[in-house]
Amino acid sequence: MIKKNNVFIVAEAGNNHEGDFSIAKKLIDKASEAGADAIKFQTYDVDNFIDPKLKKSYEKFKKFSLSYEQFYELSKYCKKKKIIFFSTPFDLKSAIFLNKIQKIFKISSGDNNYTDLIKLVARFKKHLIISSGLSSLDGLKNVYKILKKIRGKNLKLSFLHCVSSYPAPINQINLSNISLIKENFNDVNVGYSDHTIGTKVPLYAVLAGARIIEKHFTLDNKFSNFRDHALSLDPKNFRKMVDQIREAENILGEKKKNILPLE
């Protein structure tokens, strides 16, 4: 699962399958081949997620949605491909379903003030990753208090620094917030969810102390005009990012100052 000694790399497939189950399976294949530790999807009941009055959004997300049965099959397929499956719930019903098939939960930036969802997932006692986009430090402190009250010392919690812009300009990323979050929450694992173009910023995030990297993942950046494909990495570039991160881990080494044999 999420290990302290290695950066946990998540391929964020999200809705890049666009409702096609066979494409979702191909995303799993390629994420596994590219070296991702996990692949993450998004699960929702469209009627509890999008207001039908927002016709364009409602129809798009209805088209993109996969059934609970299909997610169950994807979770089994991930075991076969030796990659961790998990999905972000966007409603309470979906969270209850996902609790049956996954060991990690993620709360999206747009829901880090959705208190009912956070409380529900907190009671599942599974590792919880919360993205901090759209949130101030005080907002994160409020989330932390809620989780501390429910979970006590056994927090099993990660906060991801995130800038919720698609794509996010690199001069607005503020990776120094990784250390800021660490300073304010010393019992929380800290990572980074990336919305920039390319592989550079996730690598810098690791050098800044991120222990989880989440990056959008697609089969092809020109798959369709759906926004997320353009800011995702294709399999070749995702592999490049993974290799860069593993090399950085090797260079960073251990936080232990001894006289080395080679010296």
PDB file of C-alpha atoms in Angstrom, residues 112-237:
ATOM      1  CA  ASN A 112     -12.855  18.833   0.788  1.00  0.00           C
ATOM      2  CA  ASN A 113     -15.679  20.823   2.418  1.00  0.00           C
ATOM      3  CA  TYR A 114     -18.276  18.052   1.816  1.00  0.00           C
ATOM      4  CA  THR A 115     -18.404  17.197   5.523  1.00  0.00           C
ATOM      5  CA  ASP A 116     -20.947  14.371   5.285  1.00  0.00           C
ATOM      6  CA  LEU A 117     -18.812  12.535   2.707  1.00  0.00           C
ATOM      7  CA  ILE A 118     -15.599  13.054   4.688  1.00  0.00           C
ATOM      8  CA  LYS A 119     -17.195  11.803   7.910  1.00  0.00           C
ATOM      9  CA  LEU A 120     -18.627   8.757   6.163  1.00  0.00           C
ATOM     10  CA  VAL A 121     -15.324   7.791   4.543  1.00  0.00           C
ATOM     11  CA  ALA A 122     -13.431   8.491   7.792  1.00  0.00           C
ATOM     12  CA  ARG A 123     -15.500   5.814   9.528  1.00  0.00           C
ATOM     13  CA  PHE A 124     -14.350   3.210   7.002  1.00  0.00           C
ATOM     14  CA  LYS A 125     -10.920   3.387   8.722  1.00  0.00           C
ATOM     15  CA  LYS A 126      -9.050   3.043   5.405  1.00  0.00           C
ATOM     16  CA  HIS A 127      -6.169   5.199   4.221  1.00  0.00           C
ATOM     17  CA  LEU A 128      -7.647   8.528   3.166  1.00  0.00           C
ATOM     18  CA  ILE A 129      -6.087  10.936   0.682  1.00  0.00           C
ATOM     19  CA  ILE A 130      -7.483  14.463   0.567  1.00  0.00           C
ATOM     20  CA  SER A 131      -6.614  16.931  -2.180  1.00  0.00           C
ATOM     21  CA  SER A 132      -6.125  20.502  -0.965  1.00  0.00           C
ATOM     22  CA  GLY A 133      -7.029  22.468  -4.105  1.00  0.00           C
ATOM     23  CA  LEU A 134      -9.572  25.253  -3.502  1.00  0.00           C
ATOM     24  CA  SER A 135      -8.685  25.128   0.210  1.00  0.00           C
ATOM     25  CA  SER A 136      -6.800  27.455   2.553  1.00  0.00           C
ATOM     26  CA  LEU A 137      -4.622  26.226   5.417  1.00  0.00           C
ATOM     27  CA  ASP A 138      -7.534  26.909   7.779  1.00  0.00           C
ATOM     28  CA  GLY A 139      -9.754  24.769   5.558  1.00  0.00           C
ATOM     29  CA  LEU A 140      -7.291  21.877   5.860  1.00  0.00           C
ATOM     30  CA  LYS A 141      -7.176  22.365   9.624  1.00  0.00           C
ATOM     31  CA  ASN A 142     -10.960  22.008   9.760  1.00  0.00           C
ATOM     32  CA  VAL A 143     -10.776  18.734   7.804  1.00  0.00           C
ATOM     33  CA  TYR A 144      -7.983  17.531  10.084  1.00  0.00           C
ATOM     34  CA  LYS A 145     -10.066  18.244  13.215  1.00  0.00           C
ATOM     35  CA  ILE A 146     -13.003  16.262  11.822  1.00  0.00           C
ATOM     36  CA  LEU A 147     -10.785  13.270  11.036  1.00  0.00           C
ATOM     37  CA  LYS A 148      -8.897  13.469  14.321  1.00  0.00           C
ATOM     38  CA  LYS A 149     -12.164  13.365  16.240  1.00  0.00           C
ATOM     39  CA  ILE A 150     -13.327  10.255  14.364  1.00  0.00           C
ATOM     40  CA  ARG A 151     -10.015   8.404  13.980  1.00  0.00           C
ATOM     41  CA  GLY A 152      -7.926   9.527  16.943  1.00  0.00           C
ATOM     42  CA  LYS A 153      -4.254   8.568  16.717  1.00  0.00           C
ATOM     43  CA  ASN A 154      -4.768   6.076  13.867  1.00  0.00           C
ATOM     44  CA  LEU A 155      -5.272   8.800  11.250  1.00  0.00           C
ATOM     45  CA  LYS A 156      -4.033   6.990   8.106  1.00  0.00           C
ATOM     46  CA  LEU A 157      -4.286  10.348   6.331  1.00  0.00           C
ATOM     47  CA  SER A 158      -2.516  12.051   3.424  1.00  0.00           C
ATOM     48  CA  PHE A 159      -2.938  15.635   2.235  1.00  0.00           C
ATOM     49  CA  LEU A 160      -2.025  16.434  -1.375  1.00  0.00           C
ATOM     50  CA  HIS A 161      -0.918  19.945  -2.278  1.00  0.00           C
ATOM     51  CA  CYS A 162      -2.901  20.855  -5.392  1.00  0.00           C
ATOM     52  CA  VAL A 163      -3.715  23.846  -7.569  1.00  0.00           C
ATOM     53  CA  SER A 164      -7.151  23.353  -9.104  1.00  0.00           C
ATOM     54  CA  SER A 165      -6.634  24.910 -12.495  1.00  0.00           C
ATOM     55  CA  TYR A 166      -6.740  22.894 -15.730  1.00  0.00           C
ATOM     56  CA  PRO A 167      -3.978  23.187 -16.788  1.00  0.00           C
ATOM     57  CA  ALA A 168      -2.167  24.955 -13.947  1.00  0.00           C
ATOM     58  CA  PRO A 169       0.583  27.460 -14.888  1.00  0.00           C
ATOM     59  CA  ILE A 170       3.906  26.546 -13.292  1.00  0.00           C
ATOM     60  CA  ASN A 171       4.406  30.031 -11.813  1.00  0.00           C
ATOM     61  CA  GLN A 172       1.278  29.449  -9.683  1.00  0.00           C
ATOM     62  CA  ILE A 173       2.166  25.985  -8.325  1.00  0.00           C
ATOM     63  CA  ASN A 174       3.877  27.061  -5.067  1.00  0.00           C
ATOM     64  CA  LEU A 175       5.536  23.744  -4.214  1.00  0.00           C
ATOM     65  CA  SER A 176       6.725  25.346  -0.961  1.00  0.00           C
ATOM     66  CA  ASN A 177       3.248  24.473   0.317  1.00  0.00           C
ATOM     67  CA  ILE A 178       4.411  20.855   0.597  1.00  0.00           C
ATOM     68  CA  SER A 179       6.724  21.823   3.455  1.00  0.00           C
ATOM     69  CA  LEU A 180       4.060  24.186   4.865  1.00  0.00           C
ATOM     70  CA  ILE A 181       1.585  21.292   5.130  1.00  0.00           C
ATOM     71  CA  LYS A 182       4.265  19.089   6.748  1.00  0.00           C
ATOM     72  CA  GLU A 183       5.029  21.781   9.315  1.00  0.00           C
ATOM     73  CA  ASN A 184       1.355  22.107  10.295  1.00  0.00           C
ATOM     74  CA  PHE A 185       0.400  18.414  10.262  1.00  0.00           C
ATOM     75  CA  ASN A 186       3.306  16.311  11.514  1.00  0.00           C
ATOM     76  CA  ASP A 187       1.265  13.073  11.638  1.00  0.00           C
ATOM     77  CA  VAL A 188      -0.009  13.376   8.050  1.00  0.00           C
ATOM     78  CA  ASN A 189       1.621  12.011   4.888  1.00  0.00           C
ATOM     79  CA  VAL A 190       2.095  14.786   2.283  1.00  0.00           C
ATOM     80  CA  GLY A 191       1.979  14.513  -1.496  1.00  0.00           C
ATOM     81  CA  TYR A 192       1.154  16.437  -4.637  1.00  0.00           C
ATOM     82  CA  SER A 193      -1.644  16.221  -7.205  1.00  0.00           C
ATOM     83  CA  ASP A 194      -0.482  17.707 -10.492  1.00  0.00           C
ATOM     84  CA  HIS A 195      -2.416  19.587 -13.164  1.00  0.00           C
ATOM     85  CA  THR A 196       0.523  21.028 -15.092  1.00  0.00           C
ATOM     86  CA  ILE A 197       1.629  19.958 -18.551  1.00  0.00           C
ATOM     87  CA  GLY A 198       4.590  17.572 -18.678  1.00  0.00           C
ATOM     88  CA  THR A 199       6.744  15.652 -16.189  1.00  0.00           C
ATOM     89  CA  LYS A 200       8.885  18.410 -14.684  1.00  0.00           C
ATOM     90  CA  VAL A 201       6.713  19.636 -11.802  1.00  0.00           C
ATOM     91  CA  PRO A 202       5.939  16.175 -10.300  1.00  0.00           C
ATOM     92  CA  LEU A 203       9.695  15.520 -10.177  1.00  0.00           C
ATOM     93  CA  TYR A 204      10.303  18.854  -8.421  1.00  0.00           C
ATOM     94  CA  ALA A 205       7.483  17.986  -5.986  1.00  0.00           C
ATOM     95  CA  VAL A 206       9.332  14.809  -4.976  1.00  0.00           C
ATOM     96  CA  LEU A 207      12.493  16.850  -4.397  1.00  0.00           C
ATOM     97  CA  ALA A 208      10.347  19.204  -2.271  1.00  0.00           C
ATOM     98  CA  GLY A 209       9.266  16.274  -0.095  1.00  0.00           C
ATOM     99  CA  ALA A 210       6.107  14.823  -1.688  1.00  0.00           C
ATOM    100  CA  ARG A 211       5.589  11.134  -0.874  1.00  0.00           C
ATOM    101  CA  ILE A 212       2.573  10.693  -3.152  1.00  0.00           C
ATOM    102  CA  ILE A 213       2.382  11.876  -6.744  1.00  0.00           C
ATOM    103  CA  GLU A 214      -0.927  11.859  -8.584  1.00  0.00           C
ATOM    104  CA  LYS A 215      -0.833  12.635 -12.303  1.00  0.00           C
ATOM    105  CA  HIS A 216      -3.606  12.511 -14.896  1.00  0.00           C
ATOM    106  CA  PHE A 217      -3.227   9.608 -17.298  1.00  0.00           C
ATOM    107  CA  THR A 218      -4.578   8.982 -20.806  1.00  0.00           C
ATOM    108  CA  LEU A 219      -4.013   6.594 -23.685  1.00  0.00           C
ATOM    109  CA  ASP A 220      -3.599   9.528 -26.086  1.00  0.00           C
ATOM    110  CA  ASN A 221      -3.506  13.289 -25.494  1.00  0.00           C
ATOM    111  CA  LYS A 222      -5.646  13.710 -28.631  1.00  0.00           C
ATOM    112  CA  PHE A 223      -8.130  10.987 -27.645  1.00  0.00           C
ATOM    113  CA  SER A 224     -11.012  13.495 -27.785  1.00  0.00           C
ATOM    114  CA  ASN A 225     -11.789  17.137 -26.973  1.00  0.00           C
ATOM    115  CA  PHE A 226     -12.520  16.233 -23.321  1.00  0.00           C
ATOM    116  CA  ARG A 227     -10.337  18.673 -21.359  1.00  0.00           C
ATOM    117  CA  ASP A 228      -8.504  16.141 -19.157  1.00  0.00           C
ATOM    118  CA  HIS A 229      -6.733  14.354 -22.020  1.00  0.00           C
ATOM    119  CA  ALA A 230      -4.686  17.441 -22.911  1.00  0.00           C
ATOM    120  CA  LEU A 231      -3.193  17.836 -19.400  1.00  0.00           C
ATOM    121  CA  SER A 232      -2.637  14.090 -18.888  1.00  0.00           C
ATOM    122  CA  LEU A 233       0.472  12.050 -19.597  1.00  0.00           C
ATOM    123  CA  ASP A 234       0.316   9.324 -22.231  1.00  0.00           C
ATOM    124  CA  PRO A 235       1.904   5.937 -21.367  1.00  0.00           C
ATOM    125  CA  LYS A 236       5.324   6.846 -22.795  1.00  0.00           C
ATOM    126  CA  ASN A 237       5.576  10.094 -20.844  1.00  0.00           C
TER     127      ASN A 237
END
